[in-house]
Short mmCIF file of C-alpha atoms in Angstrom, two decimals:
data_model
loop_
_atom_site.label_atom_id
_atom_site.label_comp_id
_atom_site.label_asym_id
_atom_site.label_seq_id
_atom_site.Cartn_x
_atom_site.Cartn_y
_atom_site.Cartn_z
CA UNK A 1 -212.75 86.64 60.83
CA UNK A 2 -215.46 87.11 57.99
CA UNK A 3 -216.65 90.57 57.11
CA UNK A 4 -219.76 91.28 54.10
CA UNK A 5 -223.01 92.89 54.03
CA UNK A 6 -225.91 91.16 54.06
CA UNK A 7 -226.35 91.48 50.54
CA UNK A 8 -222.61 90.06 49.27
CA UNK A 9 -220.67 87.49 49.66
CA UNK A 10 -218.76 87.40 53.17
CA UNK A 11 -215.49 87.60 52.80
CA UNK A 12 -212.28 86.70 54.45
CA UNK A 13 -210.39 89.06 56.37
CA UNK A 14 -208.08 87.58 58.60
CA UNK A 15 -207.69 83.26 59.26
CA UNK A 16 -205.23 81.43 60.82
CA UNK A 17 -201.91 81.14 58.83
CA UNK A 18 -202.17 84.94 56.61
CA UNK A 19 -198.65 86.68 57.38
CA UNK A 20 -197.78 89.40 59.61
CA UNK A 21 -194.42 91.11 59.01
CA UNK A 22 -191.64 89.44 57.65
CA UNK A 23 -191.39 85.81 59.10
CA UNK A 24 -194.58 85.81 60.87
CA UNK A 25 -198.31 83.91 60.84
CA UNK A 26 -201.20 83.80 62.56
CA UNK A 27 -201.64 81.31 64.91
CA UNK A 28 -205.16 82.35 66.67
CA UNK A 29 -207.21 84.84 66.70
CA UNK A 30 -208.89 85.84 70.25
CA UNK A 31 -211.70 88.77 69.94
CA UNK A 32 -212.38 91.74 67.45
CA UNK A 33 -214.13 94.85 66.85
CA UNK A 34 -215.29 96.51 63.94
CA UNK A 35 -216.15 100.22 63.79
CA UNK A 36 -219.40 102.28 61.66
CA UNK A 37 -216.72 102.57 58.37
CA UNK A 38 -216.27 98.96 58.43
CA UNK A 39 -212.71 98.88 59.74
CA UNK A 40 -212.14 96.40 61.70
CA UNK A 41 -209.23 95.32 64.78
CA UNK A 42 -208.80 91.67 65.97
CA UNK A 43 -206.19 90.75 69.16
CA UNK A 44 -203.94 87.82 67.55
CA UNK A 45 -201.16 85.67 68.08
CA UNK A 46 -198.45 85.01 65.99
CA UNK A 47 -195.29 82.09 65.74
CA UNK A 48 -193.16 84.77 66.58
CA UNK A 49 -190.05 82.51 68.41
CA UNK A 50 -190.52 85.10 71.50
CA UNK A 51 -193.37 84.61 73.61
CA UNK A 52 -192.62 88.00 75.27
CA UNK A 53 -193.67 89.53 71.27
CA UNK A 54 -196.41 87.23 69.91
CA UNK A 55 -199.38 89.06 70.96
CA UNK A 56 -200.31 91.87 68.40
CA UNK A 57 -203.36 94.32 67.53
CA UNK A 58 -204.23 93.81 63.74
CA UNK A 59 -205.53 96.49 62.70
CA UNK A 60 -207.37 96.49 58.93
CA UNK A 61 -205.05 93.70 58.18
CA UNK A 62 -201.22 95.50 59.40
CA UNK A 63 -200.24 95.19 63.09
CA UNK A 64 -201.10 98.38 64.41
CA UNK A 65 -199.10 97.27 68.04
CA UNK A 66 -196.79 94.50 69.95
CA UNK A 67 -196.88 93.37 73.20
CA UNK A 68 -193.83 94.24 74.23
CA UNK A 69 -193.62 98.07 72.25
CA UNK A 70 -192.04 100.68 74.85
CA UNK A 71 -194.60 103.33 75.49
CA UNK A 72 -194.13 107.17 75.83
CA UNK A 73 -195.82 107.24 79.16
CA UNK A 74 -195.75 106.26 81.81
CA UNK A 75 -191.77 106.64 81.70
CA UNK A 76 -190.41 103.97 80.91
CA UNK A 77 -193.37 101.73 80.50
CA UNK A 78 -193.28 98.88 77.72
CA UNK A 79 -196.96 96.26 76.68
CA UNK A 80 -196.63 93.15 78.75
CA UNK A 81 -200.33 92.17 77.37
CA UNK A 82 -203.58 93.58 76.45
CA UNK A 83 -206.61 94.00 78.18
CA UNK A 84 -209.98 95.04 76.34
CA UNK A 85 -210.31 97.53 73.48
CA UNK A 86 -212.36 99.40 71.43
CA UNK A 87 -212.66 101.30 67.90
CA UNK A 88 -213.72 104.51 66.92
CA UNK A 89 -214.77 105.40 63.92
CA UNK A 90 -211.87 107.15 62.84
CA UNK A 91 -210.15 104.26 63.76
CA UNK A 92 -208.58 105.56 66.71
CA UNK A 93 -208.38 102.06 69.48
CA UNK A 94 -208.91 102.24 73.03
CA UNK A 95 -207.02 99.50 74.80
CA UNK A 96 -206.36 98.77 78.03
CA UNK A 97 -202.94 97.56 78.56
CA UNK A 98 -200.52 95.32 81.25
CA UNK A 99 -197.27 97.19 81.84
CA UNK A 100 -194.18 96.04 82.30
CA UNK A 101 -191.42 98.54 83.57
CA UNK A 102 -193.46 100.38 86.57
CA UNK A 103 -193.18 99.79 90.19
CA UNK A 104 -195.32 96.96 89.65
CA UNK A 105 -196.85 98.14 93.03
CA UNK A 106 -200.69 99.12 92.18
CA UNK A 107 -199.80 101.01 88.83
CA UNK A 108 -199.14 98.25 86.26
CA UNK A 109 -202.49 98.57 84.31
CA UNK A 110 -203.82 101.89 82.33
CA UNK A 111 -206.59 102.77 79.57
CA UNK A 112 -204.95 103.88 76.48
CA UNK A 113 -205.70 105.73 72.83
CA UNK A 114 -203.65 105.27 70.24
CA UNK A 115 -201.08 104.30 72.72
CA UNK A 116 -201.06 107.54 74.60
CA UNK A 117 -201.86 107.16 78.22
CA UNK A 118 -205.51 108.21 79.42
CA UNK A 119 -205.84 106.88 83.32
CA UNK A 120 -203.39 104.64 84.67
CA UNK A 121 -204.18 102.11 87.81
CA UNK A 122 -203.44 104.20 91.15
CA UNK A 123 -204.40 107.84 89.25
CA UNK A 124 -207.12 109.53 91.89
CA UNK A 125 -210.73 109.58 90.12
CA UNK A 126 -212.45 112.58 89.78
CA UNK A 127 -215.94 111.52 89.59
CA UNK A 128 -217.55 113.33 91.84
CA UNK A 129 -219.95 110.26 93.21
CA UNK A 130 -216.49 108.61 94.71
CA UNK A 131 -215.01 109.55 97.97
CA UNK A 132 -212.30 111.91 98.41
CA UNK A 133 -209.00 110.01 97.37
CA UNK A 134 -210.67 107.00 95.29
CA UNK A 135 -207.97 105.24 93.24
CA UNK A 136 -208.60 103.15 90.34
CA UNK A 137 -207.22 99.65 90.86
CA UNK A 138 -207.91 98.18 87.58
CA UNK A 139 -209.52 98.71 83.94
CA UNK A 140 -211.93 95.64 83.57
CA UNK A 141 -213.63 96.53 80.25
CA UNK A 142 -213.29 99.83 77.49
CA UNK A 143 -215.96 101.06 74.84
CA UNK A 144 -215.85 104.36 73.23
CA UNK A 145 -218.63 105.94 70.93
CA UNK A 146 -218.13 106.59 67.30
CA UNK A 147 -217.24 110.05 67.72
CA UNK A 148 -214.56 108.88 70.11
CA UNK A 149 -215.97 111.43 72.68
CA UNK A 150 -217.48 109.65 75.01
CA UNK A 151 -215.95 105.91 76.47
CA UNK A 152 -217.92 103.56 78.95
CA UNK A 153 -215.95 102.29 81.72
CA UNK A 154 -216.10 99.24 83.87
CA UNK A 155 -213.15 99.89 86.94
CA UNK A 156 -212.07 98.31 90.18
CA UNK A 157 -211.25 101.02 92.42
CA UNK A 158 -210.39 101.86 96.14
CA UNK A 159 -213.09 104.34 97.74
CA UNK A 160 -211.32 105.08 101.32
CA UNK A 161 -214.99 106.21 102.12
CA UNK A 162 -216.34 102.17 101.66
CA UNK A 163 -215.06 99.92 103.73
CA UNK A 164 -213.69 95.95 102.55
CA UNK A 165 -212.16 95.13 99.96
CA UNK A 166 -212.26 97.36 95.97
CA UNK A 167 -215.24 97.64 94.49
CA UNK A 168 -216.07 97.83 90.88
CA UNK A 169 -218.28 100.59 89.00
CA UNK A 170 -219.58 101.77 85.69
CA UNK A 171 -217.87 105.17 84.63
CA UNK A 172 -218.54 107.61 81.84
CA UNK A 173 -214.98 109.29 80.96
CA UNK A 174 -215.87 112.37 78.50
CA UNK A 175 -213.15 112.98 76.24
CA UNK A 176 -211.90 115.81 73.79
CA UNK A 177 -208.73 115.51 71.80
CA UNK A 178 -207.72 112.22 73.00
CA UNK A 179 -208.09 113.61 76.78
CA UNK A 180 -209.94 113.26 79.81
CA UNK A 181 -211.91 115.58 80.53
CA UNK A 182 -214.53 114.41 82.82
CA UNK A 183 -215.57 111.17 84.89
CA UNK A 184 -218.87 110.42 85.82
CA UNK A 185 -220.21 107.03 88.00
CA UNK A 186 -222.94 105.34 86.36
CA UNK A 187 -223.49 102.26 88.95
CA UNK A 188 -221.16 101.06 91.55
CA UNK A 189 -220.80 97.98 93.49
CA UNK A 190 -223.06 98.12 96.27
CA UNK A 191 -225.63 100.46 94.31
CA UNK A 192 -229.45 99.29 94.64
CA UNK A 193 -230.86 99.84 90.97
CA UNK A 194 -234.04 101.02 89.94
CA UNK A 195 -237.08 98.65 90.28
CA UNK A 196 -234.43 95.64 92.34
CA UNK A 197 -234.54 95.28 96.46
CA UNK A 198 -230.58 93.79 95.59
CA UNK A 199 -227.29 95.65 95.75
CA UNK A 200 -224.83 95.40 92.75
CA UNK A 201 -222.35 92.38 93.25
CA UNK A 202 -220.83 92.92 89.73
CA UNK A 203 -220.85 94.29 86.36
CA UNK A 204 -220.14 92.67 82.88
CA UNK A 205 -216.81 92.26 81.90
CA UNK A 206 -216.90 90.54 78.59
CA UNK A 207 -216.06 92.26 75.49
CA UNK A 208 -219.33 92.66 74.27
CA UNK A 209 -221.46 93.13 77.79
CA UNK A 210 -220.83 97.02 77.48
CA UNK A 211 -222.08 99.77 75.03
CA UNK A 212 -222.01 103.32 74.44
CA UNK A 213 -223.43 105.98 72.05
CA UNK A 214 -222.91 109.21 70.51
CA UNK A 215 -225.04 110.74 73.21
CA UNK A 216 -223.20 109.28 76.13
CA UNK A 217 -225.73 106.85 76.78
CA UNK A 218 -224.55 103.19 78.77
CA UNK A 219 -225.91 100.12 78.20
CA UNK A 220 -224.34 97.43 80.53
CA UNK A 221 -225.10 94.27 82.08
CA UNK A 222 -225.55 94.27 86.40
CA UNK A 223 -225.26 91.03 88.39
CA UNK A 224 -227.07 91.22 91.35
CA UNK A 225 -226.66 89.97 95.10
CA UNK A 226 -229.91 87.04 95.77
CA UNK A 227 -231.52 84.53 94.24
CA UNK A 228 -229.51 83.53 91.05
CA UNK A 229 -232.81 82.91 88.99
CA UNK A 230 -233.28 86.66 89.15
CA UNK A 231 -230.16 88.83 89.65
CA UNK A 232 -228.83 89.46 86.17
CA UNK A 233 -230.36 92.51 84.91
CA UNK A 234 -229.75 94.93 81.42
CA UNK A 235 -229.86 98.92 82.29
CA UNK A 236 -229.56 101.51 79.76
CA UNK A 237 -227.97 104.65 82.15
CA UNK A 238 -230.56 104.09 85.12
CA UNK A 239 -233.16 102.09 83.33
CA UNK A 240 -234.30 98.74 83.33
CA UNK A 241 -234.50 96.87 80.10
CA UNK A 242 -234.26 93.40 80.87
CA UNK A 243 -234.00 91.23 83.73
CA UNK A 244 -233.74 87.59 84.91
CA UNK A 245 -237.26 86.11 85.14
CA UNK A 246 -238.73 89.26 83.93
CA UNK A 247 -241.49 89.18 81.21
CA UNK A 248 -240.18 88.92 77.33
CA UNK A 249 -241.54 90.38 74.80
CA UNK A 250 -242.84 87.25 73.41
CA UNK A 251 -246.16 86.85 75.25
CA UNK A 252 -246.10 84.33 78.08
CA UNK A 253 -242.12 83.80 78.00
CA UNK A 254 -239.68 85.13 80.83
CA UNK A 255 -235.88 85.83 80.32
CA UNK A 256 -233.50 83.06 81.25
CA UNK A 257 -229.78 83.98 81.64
CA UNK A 258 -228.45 87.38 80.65
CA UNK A 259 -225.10 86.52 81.83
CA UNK A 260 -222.33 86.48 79.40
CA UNK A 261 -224.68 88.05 76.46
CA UNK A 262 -223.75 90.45 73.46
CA UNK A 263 -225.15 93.65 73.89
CA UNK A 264 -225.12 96.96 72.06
CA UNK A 265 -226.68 100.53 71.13
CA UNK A 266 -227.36 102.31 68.54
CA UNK A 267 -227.43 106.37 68.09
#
């Protein structure tokens, strides 16, 4: 992991074999983030002799957590691996974790900051475009804004009002003090988006394939059902930006594959 402004030398951060702890290295490094104050969090693994304890959250160089830590909620609850994350800029990390000591019966997943428990898989939404009852079923990608206000959510969940099988949707979770305060549907499975004759099949799910701002606005990428020349599409909240075989800027060129792009928003 390099880190430098474009006007210095880049320097090194993090790279295969720098300590961690006592007896520790890195091994590999598998994604990072880096926040408006230029701190920075990378997922890594370690030589640690357990495999149950090699996964760790660097963050700015110290591990900030372990798969494997105990956690003070759900009871009981311990890491038993990490799922996406973000970083706000007061450093504050949004991670979704895999959790070891629950029923292990539709509850084993939940979005957390700082380790403190925000939704967990099987907690009723309360976004009012759901059904009555709708359950999320799993946390498929987190960002939060710099002010750590607003995050963007991509989520299976379990609408008893939609028949088949879970469907996945983007959600706007408005936070204050490290709470949930209020959950709002962006696009769901199923939805047919402004300016397409295609429902959603899918949404984004990479790391970077998700933003959010200050302002609450969503940038995310849609997959949609039809001819696979044209059914990836960019919307920013309900807006088309980019699509599949739409026009590109550059005169007389069309957009290939959106799939599997960076993406992000500024203020």
């Amino acid at each position: 992991l390099v880190a430098g402004a474009a006007a210095q030398a880049p320097v090194f951060v993090l790279r295969a074999g720098d300590p961690v702890g006592a007896t520790e290295t890195i091994s590999r490094m598998d994604t990072g983030v880096v926040n408006s104050n230029g701190q920075w969090a990378v997922l890594a693994r370690t030589n640690a002799v357990s495999a149950a304890a090699d996964e760790v959250l660097v963050l700015d160089g110290l591990v900030s957590v372990r798969e494997g830590a105990a956690l003070a909620s759900p009871a009981g609850a311990a890491i038993d691996g990490f799922g996406p994350f973000d970083l706000d800029d007061a450093g504050n990390v949004f991670h979704v974790y895999y959790l070891s000591g629950t029923s292990g019966v539709g509850d084993d997943t939940g979005l957390f900051r700082n380790g403190a428990l925000l939704l967990q898989e099987g907690t009723v939404s309360g976004a009012p475009q759901f059904g009555g009852g709708t359950r999320y079923r799993g946390f498929l990608n987190v960002k939060c804004n710099g002010a750590g206000t607003v995050a963007a959510l991509v989520a299976a969940v379990d609408d008893p009002a939609v028949a088949g099988d879970l469907e996945t949707a983007v959600i706007r979770l408005d936070l204050s003090g490290g709470v949930v305060t209020g959950e709002t549907v962006i696009a769901r499975q199923g939805d047919v988006l402004a300016g397409q004759t295609q429902p959603v099949s899918s949404f984004g799910t990479g790391l970077h394939q998700l933003a959010v701002n200050v302002a609450g606005d969503i940038l995310f990428f849609a997959d949609l059902a039809g001819d696979p020349a044209v059914d990836g599409a960019i919307y920013l909240n309900g807006t088309l930006v980019a699509q599949e075989g739409g026009a590109a800027p550059d005169p007389g060129r069309t957009y290939e594959r959106l799939s599997s792009r960076g993406l992000d928003l500024n203020d």
